[in-house]
Amino acid sequence: MSIQGVQLFIQDDHVVMDNGILQVTISKPEGIVTGVSYQGIDNLLEIRNHESDRGYWDLVWSEEGTGGTTGTSYVIKGSKFKVMVENEEQVEISFTRDWSSSLEGKHVPLNIDTRFVMLRGSSGFYSYAIYEHLKEWPGFNLPQTRIVFKLRKDKFRYMAVADNRQRRMPLPDDRSPRRSSPLAYPEAVLIVHPVESEFKGEVDDKYQYSCENKDLHVHGWICNDPPVGWWQITPSNEFRSGGPMKQNLTSHVGPINLAMFLSAHYVGEEMVPKFQRGEPWKKVFGPVFVYVNTLIDNSDPLWLWEDAKQETKAQVQCWPYNFLASDDFPKSEQRGCVSGRLRVSDRYVSNEHISVNGAYVGLAPPGDVGSWQTESKGYQFWTKTDENGYFLINDVRAGDYNLYAWVPGYIGDYKNDTIITITSGCDIDMGELVYEPPRDGATLWEIGIPDRTAAEFYVPDPDPKYINKLYVNHPEKYRQYGLWERYSDLYPNGDLVYTVGVSDYRTDWFFAQVTRKKDDGKYEGTTWQIKFNLDNINQTGTYKLRVALATAYVAELQVRINNPKANPPLFTTGVIGHDNTITRHGIHGLYGLYSIDVKGTLLMEGENTIFLTQPMCSSALQGLMYDYIRLEAPPS
């Protein structure tokens, strides 16, 4: 490791940050990273790309009043350059782009300040940005913002997202029309004539490498010759939208390395922040740390991944960073903390309050129960309870929050109605909090595990024509392409029938209720059946059917009891969901819980049948996933 001080070289059209370990070249005043030199490699970024297409911040925006999750893509380019800090210990530089009324309709109405920071002795660099919308400016929507790095395809061939999600990757050339065949949507291709034969017959799709925020701390690429790793480290999720379960893209064929801050993936338009005229807003995205490493001896190049994980732990320990020059990023002493204990009260499980281990507890902007799932304008701070239900949320930015929680093993969402105001240095003890999950009566039967995903249900093997080798014999088999088509293969003539007490949800409950493809190439809706026996019926009582959905995409759930043709159905969700989870190989999107009254007069002694119909059928990719289903007896 060099002990050279940090130097900043300013030229007419670019600047270079150099600490003797690596050199980072950035265009001036645009703020595009055009080069990263390390370990004798003159540039780790793709030298075949134009300088403006190597390392950059970008966003997608649309004008106020427009809908959807798309818009105008914009690579953020500054018009002013400024040195914020320059000494031997640290360099911080700023590239700003200011908005004025002359740009209305042409550019997103935001002031944007992108920053880059280099420290002495650090094998990497930091980047963050400050977005600001003034109240007198026009409204707009912001479906996406991120940082993109495009690495050299001749160097970086091995990608790592997690311990069990890493592999040698195809080349971007393999996705070209002459080397691949298109599949159901543009992101997915079947590689048929690859540059290297080992990839022949594989599916490539960037969504197969998505990751939940709670697990998305480090990912990147390895170059074998010379041994060099490029890693994007995110030490905090406070600036990401959607809470711990929100899924984001990571790295994918390119080789491309992303830092996603805001996206509608796996959620839909509900996730898109919409700003109105008269609504001031400012948010700091990042910092994230770009870490580069090399081997200190001739050991296995996969050591670079292990080292990157250790570096991630070190960066987490340093959060919130105390060296940033912007007053918009508060230091630790300017933040507050919240602690308490969460327990569960369910008298049908225990007469005592239940201590919960591993419950998710978080602070998010004030809203409705579960609103954190689609919250995208403010900051969120999450932790997990210990084995006795105690929690501590440190380093919370000043502001107003609600405290939210959800507990694996129990349905529903917890929200504390108190507005929690965080001030500099505050230490708030919430005391003992008790979550009473929805419950009317004793459990008669249940299907699945209430964990907000469909992962415990039956995920089939993919069609052998559509394999990603990484996910063969992998616990996340649901990430294989085309699994929606397997339903028609497994149920060619009739839909799924599940018999309580006989069937096993791990093998007999298909992970997604999708449409069925007919012989004419069109699709039809499906009706699943749950058969169960009741010995004694409380004719005057009301039973409760709890249906927790893990995701939905332009789908409808109709519920009928003992009469598959009842019109209207006992219950319908109406058309719900834009999560697109089935397409994008997720096992959940937005969580939703439905509680349905079932009068005793609808039930019979002996065998009963619940009919679950999903009638929407204009495409193969419509449908829903269940998290958990339970029938409760009337209250006693």
XYZ file of C-alpha atoms in Angstrom:
636
model
C 0.000 0.000 0.000
C 1.349 3.391 -0.974
C 1.610 6.060 1.716
C 1.790 8.807 -0.877
C -0.468 11.755 -0.204
C -3.460 12.374 -2.451
C -2.801 14.603 -5.444
C -5.202 16.387 -7.755
C -4.135 17.271 -11.286
C -6.413 19.724 -13.110
C -6.242 19.942 -16.899
C -8.400 21.819 -19.412
C -10.954 19.045 -19.976
C -10.300 16.538 -17.195
C -9.020 16.088 -13.659
C -7.029 13.225 -12.123
C -7.176 12.056 -8.500
C -4.048 10.069 -7.588
C -3.066 8.553 -4.247
C -0.272 6.346 -5.531
C -2.496 3.258 -5.463
C -4.864 4.170 -8.266
C -5.536 7.114 -10.509
C -9.080 8.203 -11.392
C -9.620 10.435 -14.431
C -12.870 12.437 -14.623
C -14.044 14.724 -17.413
C -14.314 18.418 -16.543
C -16.837 19.947 -16.011
C -19.122 16.983 -16.890
C -18.084 14.624 -14.078
C -17.882 11.443 -16.207
C -15.333 8.867 -15.011
C -13.294 8.180 -18.127
C -10.431 6.165 -16.673
C -9.263 4.195 -13.647
C -5.612 3.137 -13.710
C -4.471 0.387 -11.327
C -1.740 -2.244 -11.042
C -0.198 -1.451 -14.406
C -3.523 -1.531 -16.257
C -3.866 1.871 -17.880
C -7.680 1.733 -17.717
C -10.005 -0.720 -15.989
C -12.966 0.855 -17.804
C -13.938 -0.163 -21.328
C -11.498 1.643 -23.615
C -13.575 0.683 -26.682
C -16.412 2.866 -25.425
C -16.550 6.598 -25.945
C -15.235 8.458 -22.900
C -18.782 9.526 -22.013
C -19.898 5.875 -21.836
C -17.625 4.412 -19.168
C -18.531 5.603 -15.680
C -21.442 7.941 -14.979
C -24.469 8.878 -12.928
C -27.745 8.766 -14.805
C -31.486 9.012 -14.223
C -34.850 8.511 -15.896
C -37.424 11.278 -15.551
C -40.812 12.312 -16.940
C -42.983 15.380 -16.698
C -45.634 15.827 -14.035
C -48.892 14.100 -14.904
C -47.371 11.285 -16.935
C -47.733 7.697 -15.757
C -45.721 4.533 -15.980
C -42.190 3.597 -15.027
C -40.364 4.917 -18.073
C -39.337 8.340 -19.291
C -36.369 10.203 -20.679
C -32.963 8.738 -19.885
C -30.346 11.314 -18.998
C -26.635 10.879 -18.305
C -25.911 13.521 -15.685
C -23.322 16.008 -16.934
C -22.128 18.927 -14.864
C -21.537 22.423 -16.156
C -19.382 23.639 -13.254
C -16.378 22.101 -11.542
C -15.191 22.955 -8.033
C -12.554 21.637 -5.649
C -14.155 21.136 -2.224
C -11.169 19.628 -0.359
C -7.557 19.304 -1.466
C -4.797 18.144 0.849
C -2.526 15.150 1.259
C -5.156 13.237 3.224
C -8.150 13.805 0.973
C -9.426 15.212 -2.281
C -13.128 15.908 -2.830
C -14.335 17.400 -6.097
C -17.768 18.554 -7.209
C -19.511 18.652 -10.585
C -22.753 20.632 -10.542
C -25.578 21.111 -12.971
C -28.089 23.821 -12.068
C -31.630 24.039 -13.422
C -33.336 27.202 -14.646
C -36.727 27.967 -16.169
C -35.146 28.121 -19.631
C -34.677 24.327 -19.368
C -38.343 23.573 -18.624
C -39.489 20.539 -20.595
C -35.930 19.809 -21.713
C -34.177 18.715 -18.520
C -35.297 17.287 -15.200
C -36.014 20.188 -12.798
C -33.251 19.352 -10.341
C -30.031 20.904 -9.173
C -27.570 18.012 -9.159
C -24.195 17.976 -7.459
C -22.132 14.804 -8.043
C -19.087 14.354 -5.831
C -15.984 12.152 -5.952
C -13.679 11.586 -2.987
C -10.250 9.945 -2.666
C -8.398 9.312 0.600
C -4.748 8.674 1.345
C -3.931 4.955 1.478
C -7.366 3.934 0.169
C -7.603 1.393 -2.641
C -10.635 2.982 -4.192
C -12.771 6.092 -4.399
C -16.168 7.293 -3.187
C -19.035 8.912 -5.036
C -22.260 10.533 -3.903
C -24.738 13.070 -5.249
C -27.109 15.690 -3.908
C -30.408 16.159 -5.771
C -32.493 19.243 -5.035
C -35.904 20.385 -6.289
C -37.044 23.891 -5.328
C -40.710 24.439 -4.530
C -41.293 26.978 -7.317
C -40.078 24.581 -9.988
C -42.299 22.335 -12.158
C -43.305 18.903 -10.928
C -41.764 15.731 -12.341
C -41.426 11.966 -11.858
C -38.157 10.148 -11.146
C -38.454 6.425 -11.995
C -34.748 5.625 -11.722
C -31.320 6.883 -10.738
C -28.009 5.024 -10.385
C -24.262 4.911 -11.074
C -23.026 2.823 -14.024
C -19.506 1.505 -14.568
C -18.644 -0.336 -17.791
C -15.514 -2.409 -17.365
C -13.134 -3.859 -19.940
C -14.603 -6.960 -21.519
C -11.131 -8.326 -22.301
C -10.215 -8.217 -18.617
C -13.257 -8.798 -16.376
C -14.933 -12.140 -17.044
C -15.809 -13.450 -13.567
C -18.743 -11.879 -11.708
C -19.648 -12.215 -8.017
C -22.904 -11.075 -6.396
C -22.940 -13.406 -3.371
C -21.050 -16.407 -2.008
C -23.302 -18.758 -3.977
C -24.002 -16.446 -6.920
C -20.813 -16.048 -8.915
C -19.591 -17.390 -12.213
C -17.607 -16.781 -15.369
C -19.834 -14.693 -17.614
C -20.545 -14.535 -21.355
C -19.226 -11.671 -23.436
C -21.474 -8.778 -24.477
C -20.845 -9.929 -28.063
C -22.769 -13.112 -27.219
C -25.946 -11.046 -26.846
C -25.691 -9.616 -30.361
C -28.428 -10.637 -32.851
C -26.056 -12.830 -34.842
C -24.980 -14.781 -31.761
C -28.239 -15.031 -29.801
C -31.968 -15.554 -30.177
C -34.503 -13.210 -28.567
C -36.739 -14.554 -25.828
C -39.949 -13.241 -24.271
C -38.582 -9.759 -23.538
C -35.484 -7.800 -24.625
C -33.380 -8.367 -21.499
C -33.383 -12.150 -21.992
C -31.587 -13.913 -24.867
C -30.635 -17.480 -25.674
C -26.964 -17.684 -26.620
C -26.683 -19.866 -29.722
C -23.354 -18.931 -31.390
C -21.112 -17.670 -28.564
C -17.534 -16.525 -28.977
C -16.611 -19.281 -26.506
C -18.412 -22.605 -26.774
C -18.929 -23.051 -23.010
C -21.826 -20.557 -23.127
C -23.716 -22.211 -26.002
C -27.342 -22.889 -25.116
C -27.430 -20.667 -22.024
C -29.896 -17.925 -21.198
C -28.515 -14.519 -20.267
C -30.736 -12.032 -18.451
C -29.552 -9.263 -16.127
C -32.555 -9.772 -13.841
C -31.266 -13.230 -12.894
C -28.685 -11.422 -10.750
C -31.032 -9.114 -8.832
C -30.641 -8.851 -5.080
C -32.662 -7.568 -2.112
C -31.432 -4.366 -0.489
C -30.797 -6.155 2.810
C -28.253 -8.423 1.081
C -26.911 -5.934 -1.445
C -23.689 -4.605 0.063
C -20.941 -5.713 -2.318
C -20.786 -7.081 -5.852
C -18.440 -6.827 -8.787
C -15.950 -8.434 -11.118
C -12.606 -10.250 -11.169
C -9.873 -10.028 -13.794
C -7.513 -13.030 -13.732
C -4.529 -11.620 -15.599
C -3.353 -9.618 -13.800
C -5.446 -10.531 -10.731
C -7.613 -7.458 -10.089
C -11.040 -7.058 -8.514
C -13.539 -4.234 -9.072
C -16.204 -3.950 -6.371
C -19.113 -1.650 -5.683
C -19.610 -1.413 -1.910
C -22.748 0.107 -0.395
C -22.252 0.398 3.372
C -25.761 1.685 4.147
C -29.226 1.342 2.660
C -30.506 4.595 4.159
C -30.722 6.321 0.777
C -32.265 3.399 -1.117
C -36.006 3.259 -1.661
C -38.475 0.558 -0.693
C -36.972 -0.902 2.470
C -34.955 -4.076 3.062
C -36.925 -6.379 0.737
C -36.790 -4.114 -2.327
C -34.911 -5.842 -5.148
C -32.391 -4.089 -7.359
C -30.076 -4.894 -10.221
C -26.419 -5.568 -9.402
C -23.844 -6.536 -12.049
C -24.482 -8.164 -15.400
C -22.982 -8.989 -18.799
C -21.084 -6.044 -20.194
C -19.218 -6.305 -17.885
C -21.394 -3.749 -16.097
C -21.349 -2.794 -12.420
C -24.287 -0.815 -11.004
C -25.096 1.176 -7.887
C -28.909 1.345 -7.920
C -30.511 3.984 -5.720
C -34.041 4.224 -7.059
C -35.958 1.957 -9.424
C -39.460 0.603 -10.003
C -38.234 -2.965 -10.559
C -40.364 -5.632 -8.815
C -42.844 -2.971 -7.659
C -44.165 -0.885 -10.547
C -45.430 2.666 -10.746
C -46.214 2.793 -7.016
C -42.468 2.998 -6.454
C -41.980 6.038 -8.707
C -41.597 9.265 -6.694
C -43.815 11.995 -8.105
C -43.008 15.574 -7.211
C -45.456 18.426 -7.569
C -44.869 22.103 -8.162
C -44.627 23.620 -4.714
C -42.942 20.550 -3.237
C -39.346 21.170 -2.154
C -37.100 18.103 -1.934
C -33.459 17.344 -1.309
C -31.789 13.951 -0.987
C -28.258 12.629 -0.762
C -27.696 9.404 -2.713
C -24.648 7.538 -1.465
C -21.797 7.617 -0.869
C -20.856 4.283 -2.335
C -17.285 3.032 -2.395
C -15.628 1.666 -5.525
C -12.976 -0.729 -4.233
C -10.210 -2.229 -6.370
C -7.909 -4.943 -5.082
C -5.188 -7.327 -6.161
C -3.492 -10.457 -4.839
C -0.521 -10.063 -2.549
C 0.765 -13.495 -3.619
C -0.119 -16.126 -6.204
C -3.151 -17.486 -4.376
C -6.623 -18.137 -5.779
C -8.148 -15.087 -7.518
C -11.381 -15.798 -5.592
C -9.528 -14.405 -2.579
C -10.335 -11.029 -4.135
C -14.025 -11.674 -3.364
C -13.223 -12.644 0.229
C -11.119 -9.501 0.599
C -13.942 -7.382 -0.836
C -16.302 -8.775 1.816
C -13.824 -7.841 4.529
C -13.496 -4.352 3.070
C -17.292 -4.080 3.108
C -17.331 -4.797 6.836
C -14.707 -2.087 7.334
C -16.757 0.445 5.350
C -19.891 -0.418 7.342
C -17.961 0.210 10.560
C -16.983 3.659 9.267
C -20.583 4.636 8.447
C -21.657 7.413 8.534
C -18.451 8.770 7.025
C -16.938 11.727 8.822
C -14.793 13.015 5.954
C -17.396 14.269 3.458
C -17.390 17.998 2.739
C -21.120 18.445 2.176
C -23.241 19.759 5.030
C -26.125 17.778 3.538
C -24.504 14.564 4.799
C -24.744 14.604 8.624
C -21.947 13.154 10.734
C -22.626 10.547 13.406
C -22.833 13.092 16.230
C -25.516 14.975 14.270
C -27.732 11.899 14.102
C -29.879 10.070 16.638
C -30.748 6.545 17.659
C -33.890 4.606 18.571
C -34.107 1.441 20.645
C -36.776 -0.779 22.128
C -38.153 -4.268 22.297
C -40.685 -5.851 19.951
C -42.841 -8.765 21.057
C -45.804 -10.534 19.503
C -49.195 -11.135 21.087
C -51.153 -14.040 19.601
C -53.379 -15.736 22.192
C -53.920 -18.697 19.885
C -50.174 -19.387 19.983
C -49.278 -18.396 23.547
C -50.861 -16.755 26.574
C -47.651 -14.795 27.035
C -46.073 -12.185 24.822
C -43.710 -13.897 22.398
C -40.101 -12.769 21.977
C -39.227 -12.624 18.296
C -35.766 -13.203 16.902
C -34.910 -11.685 13.525
C -37.914 -9.397 13.169
C -37.340 -6.459 10.830
C -37.745 -3.079 12.543
C -37.316 0.186 10.700
C -37.801 3.922 10.652
C -39.313 5.378 7.491
C -41.207 8.583 6.674
C -44.660 8.780 8.264
C -47.312 6.894 6.320
C -49.823 4.074 6.396
C -49.193 0.533 7.580
C -46.688 -1.033 5.182
C -46.129 2.220 3.284
C -42.368 1.763 3.570
C -42.611 -0.794 0.749
C -43.269 1.950 -1.800
C -41.678 4.937 -0.030
C -39.117 6.549 -2.308
C -38.536 10.197 -1.374
C -37.000 10.037 2.076
C -34.573 7.899 4.064
C -35.131 4.543 5.759
C -33.205 2.864 8.589
C -33.684 -0.826 9.308
C -32.324 -3.422 11.707
C -33.254 -6.871 13.038
C -34.198 -7.819 16.576
C -32.034 -10.094 18.688
C -33.281 -13.373 20.149
C -35.183 -11.493 22.865
C -36.752 -8.956 20.529
C -34.477 -6.043 21.399
C -33.449 -3.636 18.641
C -31.194 -0.618 18.183
C -31.295 1.662 15.151
C -28.185 3.839 15.081
C -27.163 6.913 13.106
C -30.606 8.071 12.023
C -30.807 11.340 10.137
C -32.778 14.157 11.767
C -36.432 14.234 10.756
C -39.852 12.748 11.424
C -40.469 9.011 11.161
C -42.853 6.218 11.985
C -41.554 2.944 13.332
C -42.556 -0.072 11.253
C -41.911 -3.790 11.608
C -42.716 -7.189 10.198
C -42.043 -10.529 11.794
C -41.166 -13.683 9.829
C -43.615 -16.387 10.909
C -46.495 -13.952 11.429
C -48.764 -12.274 8.904
C -49.268 -8.564 8.428
C -47.342 -5.392 9.251
C -46.726 -3.464 12.442
C -46.789 0.311 12.660
C -46.357 2.470 15.733
C -48.584 5.515 15.400
C -46.237 7.821 17.311
C -44.378 10.326 15.162
C -40.738 9.934 16.153
C -38.748 13.145 15.765
C -35.027 12.552 15.482
C -32.768 15.414 16.513
C -29.011 15.730 16.701
C -27.620 13.422 19.373
C -30.986 12.119 20.574
C -31.371 8.658 22.144
C -34.996 7.527 22.115
C -36.123 4.412 23.987
C -39.467 3.177 22.656
C -39.827 0.680 25.497
C -41.730 -2.534 24.885
C -43.779 -2.631 21.688
C -46.366 -5.322 21.086
C -47.450 -6.454 17.649
C -50.823 -8.189 17.422
C -50.893 -9.926 14.042
C -54.323 -10.311 12.414
C -56.129 -13.191 14.084
C -59.799 -13.977 14.815
C -59.758 -17.645 15.727
C -57.761 -20.830 15.953
C -55.953 -22.140 12.890
C -57.921 -24.874 11.132
C -55.277 -25.308 8.433
C -52.523 -23.363 6.739
C -50.479 -23.497 3.541
C -46.941 -22.101 3.339
C -44.778 -20.040 5.670
C -45.602 -16.369 6.378
C -42.299 -14.868 5.276
C -43.472 -12.535 2.454
C -42.035 -14.784 -0.279
C -43.109 -17.846 -2.278
C -39.711 -19.504 -1.852
C -41.030 -22.456 0.149
C -43.385 -23.623 -2.607
C -42.636 -25.928 -5.521
C -40.249 -24.423 -8.041
C -39.912 -26.694 -11.087
C -36.799 -27.504 -13.053
C -36.512 -25.222 -16.079
C -37.002 -26.346 -19.636
C -33.599 -27.825 -20.611
C -33.555 -25.378 -23.539
C -33.420 -22.400 -21.154
C -30.676 -22.990 -18.607
C -28.466 -20.643 -16.667
C -25.779 -23.014 -15.361
C -25.328 -21.002 -12.182
C -28.792 -21.950 -10.939
C -28.632 -25.695 -11.584
C -28.989 -27.406 -8.169
C -29.081 -23.960 -6.571
C -31.322 -22.896 -3.662
C -32.571 -19.965 -5.751
C -33.778 -22.121 -8.631
C -36.633 -19.671 -9.194
C -34.120 -17.419 -10.968
C -34.113 -19.718 -14.021
C -35.767 -18.361 -17.148
C -39.214 -19.390 -18.405
C -40.559 -21.175 -15.326
C -44.018 -19.749 -16.002
C -44.259 -22.081 -19.012
C -43.694 -25.128 -16.807
C -47.141 -24.798 -15.223
C -48.856 -25.864 -18.443
C -46.385 -28.735 -18.771
C -47.125 -30.010 -15.276
C -50.884 -29.364 -15.421
C -51.780 -29.915 -19.097
C -55.437 -30.823 -18.621
C -56.543 -29.485 -15.269
C -55.446 -26.991 -12.655
C -53.745 -27.504 -9.328
C -55.757 -29.272 -6.591
C -54.370 -29.156 -3.059
C -55.801 -31.424 -0.348
C -55.194 -30.265 3.208
C -53.650 -33.026 5.307
C -52.545 -34.976 2.236
C -50.696 -32.552 -0.041
C -47.348 -30.977 0.824
C -46.940 -27.327 -0.141
C -43.234 -27.912 -0.810
C -44.044 -30.289 -3.667
C -47.709 -29.802 -4.511
C -48.215 -26.023 -4.544
C -46.756 -24.431 -7.686
C -44.835 -21.271 -6.776
C -46.870 -18.979 -9.056
C -50.479 -19.012 -10.221
C -49.932 -18.141 -13.859
C -51.955 -18.421 -17.044
C -52.177 -21.582 -19.141
C -51.077 -21.593 -22.762
C -53.646 -23.110 -25.099
C -53.090 -24.974 -28.351
C -53.938 -21.855 -30.385
C -51.135 -19.900 -28.655
C -53.512 -17.808 -26.561
C -53.800 -17.963 -22.805
C -56.518 -18.740 -20.296
C -56.979 -18.011 -16.630
C -56.581 -20.695 -13.986
C -58.556 -21.868 -10.958
C -56.770 -23.616 -8.128
C -58.634 -25.695 -5.549
C -58.008 -26.208 -1.849
C -59.928 -29.216 -0.497
C -60.356 -29.621 3.251
C -62.591 -31.422 5.730
C -64.557 -29.936 8.615
C -66.226 -32.131 11.238
C -68.377 -29.551 12.972
C -69.656 -26.344 11.415
C -70.542 -23.273 13.412
C -73.457 -22.201 11.221
C -73.902 -18.873 13.005
C -70.208 -18.048 13.212
C -67.871 -16.321 10.777
C -64.706 -18.068 9.698
C -61.756 -16.044 8.423
C -59.664 -16.831 5.348
C -56.300 -15.050 5.363
C -54.561 -14.823 2.004
C -51.101 -13.217 1.946
C -49.790 -12.502 -1.538
C -46.076 -12.278 -2.255
C -46.573 -10.525 -5.588
C -49.049 -9.807 -8.382
C -48.761 -8.641 -11.960
C -51.887 -7.370 -13.743
C -53.758 -10.134 -11.942
C -56.985 -10.652 -10.045
C -57.733 -13.095 -7.259
C -61.322 -14.299 -7.020
C -62.319 -16.484 -4.069
C -65.306 -18.821 -4.082
C -66.434 -21.410 -1.548
C -67.940 -24.736 -2.673
C -69.372 -23.209 -5.858
C -66.845 -22.554 -8.622
C -69.411 -20.570 -10.630
C -70.730 -18.290 -7.896
C -71.320 -14.834 -9.359
C -70.262 -12.554 -7.864
C -67.445 -14.389 -6.078
C -67.247 -14.254 -2.314
C -64.240 -11.968 -2.670
C -62.134 -10.334 -5.376
C -59.042 -8.190 -5.181
C -59.909 -6.492 -8.437
C -57.035 -6.090 -10.888
C -53.853 -5.625 -8.872
C -50.099 -5.454 -9.199
C -47.406 -4.229 -11.546
C -44.530 -6.053 -9.851
C -43.412 -8.009 -12.949
C -41.847 -10.549 -10.601
C -42.670 -13.600 -12.714
C -40.797 -12.152 -15.677
C -37.821 -10.986 -13.670
C -37.107 -14.198 -11.763
C -38.007 -12.844 -8.350
C -39.790 -14.806 -5.659
C -41.676 -11.812 -4.314
C -42.679 -8.247 -5.120
C -45.009 -6.150 -2.990
C -46.596 -7.902 -0.029
C -50.369 -7.775 0.359
C -52.672 -9.329 2.969
C -56.377 -10.010 2.425
C -58.744 -11.082 5.193
C -61.987 -12.628 3.944
C -65.101 -13.354 6.005
C -66.576 -16.798 5.378
C -69.991 -17.296 6.932
C -70.579 -20.702 8.430
C -73.582 -21.211 6.172
C -71.196 -21.438 3.177
C -69.439 -24.461 4.645
C -70.451 -28.094 4.935
C -69.635 -30.929 7.255
C -67.180 -33.150 5.442
C -65.305 -32.021 2.343
C -65.216 -28.358 1.327
C -63.458 -26.649 -1.559
C -62.043 -23.152 -1.894
C -61.662 -22.029 -5.500
C -58.924 -19.480 -6.212
C -59.370 -18.034 -9.690
C -56.925 -15.789 -11.531
C -58.858 -14.828 -14.710
C -56.543 -12.239 -16.295
C -55.007 -13.897 -19.330
C -53.724 -11.574 -22.037
C -50.122 -12.788 -21.628
C -47.989 -15.598 -20.230
C -46.448 -13.306 -17.635
C -49.576 -12.375 -15.686
C -50.287 -13.977 -12.372
C -49.580 -13.922 -8.684
C -47.562 -15.675 -6.010
C -48.886 -16.650 -2.623
C -46.978 -16.146 0.579
C -49.332 -17.918 2.967
C -52.969 -19.024 3.302
C -54.812 -19.786 6.557
C -58.368 -20.641 7.531
C -59.376 -19.615 11.043
C -62.305 -20.863 13.096
C -64.829 -18.331 14.391
C -63.672 -16.398 17.481
C -63.952 -18.294 20.719
